[in-house]
Amino acid sequence: MKKNMKISIKNQSEIQKMRIAGKLASEVLEMIEPYVIPGVSTEELDRRCYEHIVNVQKAIPANVGYRGFQKTICSSINQVICHGIPDTNRILKEGDILNIDVTVIKDGWHGDTSKMYMVGKCQPHNQRLVKVTQECLYKAIEVVGPGAYLGDIGHAIQQHAESNYYSVVEDYCGHGIGNVYHEEPQILHYGKPGRGLEILEGMCFTIEPMINQGSKYCKTLQDGWTVETKDGRNSAQWEHTLAVTSNGVEVLTKRHEESI
Ligand code: MF3
Ligand code: CO
Ligand code: CO
């Protein structure tokens, strides 16, 4: 185990604030859904999310200014794995698969979540990628609880992805979250049962598997942010922020469409 690894345990009043931030983040993904249509630019989606967070939610878009990132959402289309930058020139077209990833800060606490949107009618192979990736997230959430291990999470994801002939991106991972955006521990999306840290009540972290149709390898574009698959095939991602409870897990960023 890594030395000096400080994993914060949140108390009930802190988790209550995480619950509020998580709810707001989930509501951004719900609010934007009707605007995800062919012809819209990712910049326009970003602007709508920014205005909703700032003007309606009276909250802070955590990505703005984060390590020099300038936008509210990451908008990652097709072969983009993560950290796609919203742009007026990037116009959605029928058949695209899009991930929108947003983090909201409310009262100092963070909620981080992402989902896939299908733009109009998508090809069956893309529909299947999106669905299996969401199942990876759900299967991972199912194993979370006090007494489980971080390796159980990674194993659940890797097992489901690989049995569907997909690969798991290893270069990016989930993370502890709280009054800090990215904190210990790292949540790997691959692994072996029973390995790694034991999960304890009061831990809060994200699970955010990135699953590729082809190989697991990534490349970062010249803009310093956009991460694409090396082979140009498509990738999908879903993310939730979780709190470990006494007997399981609470999904802090659950949307109304979800029955988890
Ligand atoms: N929300 C991403 C995550 O899931 C991080 C985005 S950082 C940004 O951890 F700077 F690209 F916005
Ligand atoms: Co995120
Ligand atoms: Co995250």
XYZ file of C-alpha atoms and ligand atoms in Angstrom:
274
model
C 0.000 0.000 0.000
C 1.121 3.539 -0.777
C 2.559 5.306 2.256
C 1.068 8.541 3.576
C -2.152 7.861 1.744
C -4.737 9.948 3.539
C -8.244 8.934 2.673
C -10.816 11.211 4.193
C -13.873 9.757 5.852
C -16.883 12.056 5.622
C -19.318 12.498 8.510
C -23.091 12.737 8.103
C -23.176 16.525 7.805
C -20.445 16.432 5.145
C -22.279 13.691 3.241
C -25.426 15.811 3.374
C -23.525 18.583 1.554
C -22.145 16.058 -0.946
C -25.746 14.905 -1.506
C -26.771 18.442 -2.437
C -23.800 18.956 -4.781
C -24.372 15.529 -6.353
C -28.035 16.277 -6.954
C -27.181 19.560 -8.670
C -24.628 17.844 -10.925
C -27.181 15.194 -11.909
C -29.710 17.922 -12.696
C -27.299 19.542 -15.150
C -27.178 16.294 -17.153
C -30.993 16.146 -17.100
C -31.428 19.799 -18.038
C -29.164 19.565 -21.087
C -30.681 16.392 -22.576
C -33.314 18.042 -24.836
C -30.618 20.245 -26.380
C -28.435 17.310 -27.427
C -29.648 17.181 -31.033
C -28.058 17.242 -34.494
C -26.826 20.722 -35.445
C -26.008 21.993 -31.957
C -22.418 22.927 -31.103
C -20.709 21.592 -28.017
C -19.996 25.246 -27.145
C -23.733 25.936 -26.967
C -24.235 22.921 -24.688
C -21.402 24.230 -22.509
C -22.931 27.706 -22.327
C -26.323 26.326 -21.297
C -24.722 24.212 -18.550
C -22.663 27.168 -17.310
C -25.686 29.447 -17.138
C -27.784 26.823 -15.369
C -25.121 26.168 -12.731
C -24.334 29.833 -12.111
C -27.753 31.481 -12.490
C -30.235 28.781 -11.485
C -28.264 26.604 -9.081
C -26.172 29.479 -7.660
C -23.290 27.044 -7.697
C -19.786 26.881 -9.161
C -18.736 24.952 -12.295
C -15.646 23.154 -10.988
C -14.032 22.548 -14.380
C -13.699 26.258 -15.182
C -10.093 27.143 -14.444
C -9.271 23.626 -13.269
C -5.629 23.107 -14.291
C -6.201 25.632 -17.076
C -9.355 24.027 -18.503
C -11.650 26.833 -19.671
C -15.074 25.207 -19.971
C -17.897 23.945 -17.752
C -18.350 20.529 -19.344
C -16.127 18.015 -21.020
C -17.812 17.009 -24.287
C -16.313 13.822 -25.692
C -17.641 12.563 -29.020
C -17.160 9.117 -30.624
C -13.410 8.282 -30.552
C -12.786 10.921 -27.860
C -12.355 9.079 -24.558
C -12.522 12.064 -22.192
C -11.718 15.768 -21.678
C -13.090 16.920 -25.041
C -13.198 20.734 -25.101
C -16.507 22.397 -26.075
C -16.070 24.346 -29.323
C -18.280 26.434 -31.613
C -16.916 24.466 -34.572
C -17.794 21.064 -33.146
C -21.352 20.476 -34.330
C -23.210 17.313 -33.311
C -24.437 15.119 -36.128
C -26.942 12.275 -36.256
C -25.314 9.047 -35.092
C -22.729 10.637 -32.771
C -22.286 9.298 -29.276
C -21.454 12.048 -26.787
C -20.290 12.064 -23.186
C -21.002 15.147 -21.111
C -19.042 15.282 -17.852
C -19.817 18.000 -15.333
C -18.765 18.849 -11.793
C -20.643 21.270 -9.583
C -19.382 22.844 -6.359
C -22.033 23.841 -3.812
C -21.173 25.135 -0.365
C -17.588 23.960 -0.966
C -18.502 20.345 -1.822
C -18.229 18.594 -5.198
C -20.563 16.438 -7.291
C -19.010 14.849 -10.410
C -20.998 12.882 -12.978
C -21.206 12.055 -16.655
C -23.496 10.251 -19.055
C -23.648 9.233 -22.684
C -26.120 10.814 -25.104
C -27.021 9.313 -28.446
C -27.540 11.968 -31.102
C -30.564 10.869 -33.102
C -30.444 7.290 -34.309
C -27.106 5.577 -33.615
C -25.598 2.476 -35.137
C -26.211 -0.767 -33.208
C -22.496 -1.177 -32.424
C -22.470 2.258 -30.770
C -25.706 1.588 -28.887
C -24.170 -1.604 -27.568
C -20.969 0.154 -26.459
C -22.965 2.778 -24.583
C -25.165 0.180 -22.909
C -22.371 -2.181 -21.877
C -20.350 0.725 -20.456
C -23.307 1.780 -18.309
C -23.668 -1.823 -17.148
C -19.970 -1.746 -16.181
C -20.659 1.253 -13.933
C -23.732 -0.381 -12.395
C -21.961 -3.686 -11.768
C -19.137 -1.780 -10.082
C -21.554 0.173 -7.879
C -23.187 -3.111 -6.845
C -20.005 -4.398 -5.227
C -19.358 -1.221 -3.200
C -19.881 -1.380 0.542
C -17.924 -1.549 3.782
C -15.637 -4.590 3.766
C -15.313 -4.784 -0.018
C -12.028 -3.879 -1.712
C -11.183 -1.382 -4.417
C -9.970 -4.314 -6.535
C -13.541 -5.674 -6.501
C -14.665 -2.530 -8.342
C -12.009 -2.804 -11.019
C -12.628 -6.493 -11.438
C -16.382 -6.037 -11.941
C -15.751 -3.488 -14.691
C -12.958 -5.360 -16.434
C -14.858 -8.642 -16.355
C -17.979 -7.177 -17.973
C -16.077 -5.101 -20.543
C -13.781 -7.893 -21.659
C -16.524 -10.501 -21.806
C -18.151 -8.138 -24.328
C -14.904 -7.917 -26.336
C -14.172 -4.357 -25.238
C -11.101 -2.941 -23.490
C -10.761 -0.849 -20.330
C -8.830 2.439 -20.496
C -6.089 2.281 -17.854
C -4.614 5.774 -18.129
C -7.498 7.543 -16.323
C -9.347 6.504 -13.201
C -12.003 7.414 -10.669
C -11.052 9.328 -7.545
C -11.885 10.311 -4.037
C -13.982 13.489 -3.928
C -15.239 15.872 -1.270
C -14.250 19.460 -0.560
C -11.380 18.634 -2.934
C -12.229 17.720 -6.568
C -9.682 14.923 -7.026
C -8.319 13.288 -3.886
C -7.137 9.875 -2.709
C -7.862 7.089 -3.374
C -7.513 6.370 -7.089
C -10.300 4.105 -8.284
C -8.901 1.858 -11.001
C -11.356 0.426 -13.517
C -9.491 -2.879 -13.746
C -8.187 -5.198 -11.068
C -8.503 -8.351 -9.056
C -11.042 -9.248 -6.366
C -9.850 -8.683 -2.808
C -6.887 -6.550 -3.845
C -6.170 -2.942 -2.948
C -7.662 -0.852 -0.175
C -10.559 -1.946 1.945
C -13.658 0.197 1.434
C -14.899 1.940 4.600
C -18.123 3.683 5.583
C -17.893 7.433 4.922
C -15.589 7.196 1.910
C -16.773 9.229 -1.091
C -15.407 8.533 -4.551
C -16.292 8.396 -8.214
C -16.431 5.408 -10.521
C -16.095 6.484 -14.162
C -15.172 3.635 -16.508
C -13.952 4.473 -20.000
C -14.535 1.501 -22.298
C -13.151 1.163 -25.839
C -14.417 -0.802 -28.815
C -10.832 -1.474 -29.881
C -7.583 -1.351 -27.946
C -7.163 0.341 -24.546
C -4.475 2.741 -25.755
C -4.957 6.518 -25.668
C -3.387 9.595 -27.170
C -3.674 13.229 -26.078
C -4.186 15.816 -28.818
C -2.112 18.985 -29.338
C -4.635 21.031 -27.345
C -3.240 19.309 -24.257
C -6.655 18.036 -23.126
C -8.584 15.940 -25.648
C -7.900 12.242 -25.108
C -8.705 9.944 -28.040
C -8.402 6.251 -28.704
C -5.107 5.460 -30.410
C -6.857 3.244 -32.987
C -9.659 5.730 -33.760
C -12.440 3.395 -32.684
C -15.142 4.657 -30.349
C -15.141 4.955 -26.562
C -17.854 5.467 -23.952
C -17.907 6.621 -20.328
C -20.414 6.930 -17.487
C -19.642 8.425 -14.069
C -21.268 8.646 -10.669
C -20.206 10.102 -7.318
C -20.829 7.672 -4.450
C -20.885 7.708 -0.646
C -20.212 4.463 1.213
C -22.926 3.872 3.820
C -23.028 1.480 6.802
C -24.572 -1.247 4.701
C -23.805 -0.395 1.084
C -23.605 2.660 -1.088
C -25.573 5.801 -1.929
C -25.379 7.147 -5.485
C -25.162 10.884 -4.891
C -25.525 11.792 -8.588
C -28.454 9.515 -9.438
C -30.819 10.886 -12.112
C -34.597 10.432 -12.229
C -34.305 8.071 -15.226
C -32.231 5.655 -13.129
C -33.533 2.861 -10.903
C -30.345 2.038 -9.008
N -14.802 15.503 -14.492
C -13.568 14.851 -14.838
C -13.454 13.680 -13.907
O -14.314 12.878 -13.961
C -12.386 15.752 -14.785
C -12.461 16.856 -15.782
S -11.136 17.904 -15.529
C -11.310 19.047 -16.753
O -12.687 13.547 -13.013
F -10.461 19.953 -16.464
F -11.064 18.462 -17.900
F -12.541 19.521 -16.767
Co -16.228 13.803 -14.221
Co -14.430 12.251 -11.895
